[in-house]
Amino acid sequence: MGTVTLGVSIAVPEPHGRLLQERRAGFGDPAAHGIPTHVTLLPPTEVEAADLPAIEAHLARVAAEGRPFPMRLRGTGTFRPLSPVVFVRVVAGAEACTRLQQRVRDASGPVARELQFPYHPHVTVAHGIAEEAMDRAFEELSGYEAQWSCTGFALYEQGADGVWRKLREFPFAAPYVPPQAAAPADQGTLPAR
């Protein structure tokens, strides 16, 4: 059957996801439209295609143990000069994302792996583009804010065309939504130019 490249992430919901994807494209990032806006839980990982049922079963178990939690994005950060990335910061939900990604990558599971860098939940808005464009992304999104309740995560596969496509969603089993996240999500805000 061969190998496939998988990733696990929390999708940034609409209208926030589309807005940040369009901004990423506007900064000149050629990968923008091939990568849904997300917070990574498992970075691109090559696995045997035959292992997909075991991976899905593992992710279903992780989701069954999960509970919804509030997510809030605010402001920008960068991994430069270590890595050419500008991102929107996760200011609420980061600890929950960290615990969740640890369970996804658990040493006893089918996608156990070490990370190249320490885990830091974020939403990439520019990657590997000209420094001037990276600076512009950092500045223009510095006042961006959005919030929602995270109720699960999804498994994605990267196609031969480089585009990431959702294979399956994994909603958390617990129906409880934290009170501070129960209000309708805002539309995301950008600073005036």
Steps between C-alpha positions, in 0.01 A plus 500: 500500500792738554528798730290809563576828674259580780450787741265560791376847583234722648331692221458873548125539434334739258508785447840514674659218300419646159603851606842384623547277194429796269738720697768229476452486123513880488842498665622285208510159669452253212385223737212706641215345303628145542503512879177554696551748785576296810683434825724195453473200731708261285731649236532336157577135568563228243329171587410176327158532336407163651536657848222751437222298677716465813582872491133592470411268788773660713376852419142397582620384845685829554187697403280285726712615795494866395285789617420823314716794600515872419741611229609859457744648250660839552799676353798364312827324568784355299743210512761699305795463472470132601216434253353736235149518651269780611194391694193617689538412868272261688438688827225274639491127442877453466525265800208291374662482153827388659332220695301395192803479271683294763215247498495494119876429490497264799791254493260206513294625204535453123631852431761527775774736394746756626463863397771702327423798727323525840121512456359853485134531392452775241330589170751552218431806282830514308762234436818509298426821310703821453606671823313818405177302458562321831543839669176621340309193624637554850396867503166481319363217714643624831155615612308196376267324746257209472344250739288186489441176686717211379277192483733256326774455242549345157729268305638632169691343212736688273436422134760464227408859404611624843143580609382385843155337502288404799453124535293493818389714791532384861257686728559487872260262673425734791220745415607758757599838356684728741283803599754758381490348150124443480430847360496530119850533357593846383575572138871550558640847505777666313662828594413805292762573238 
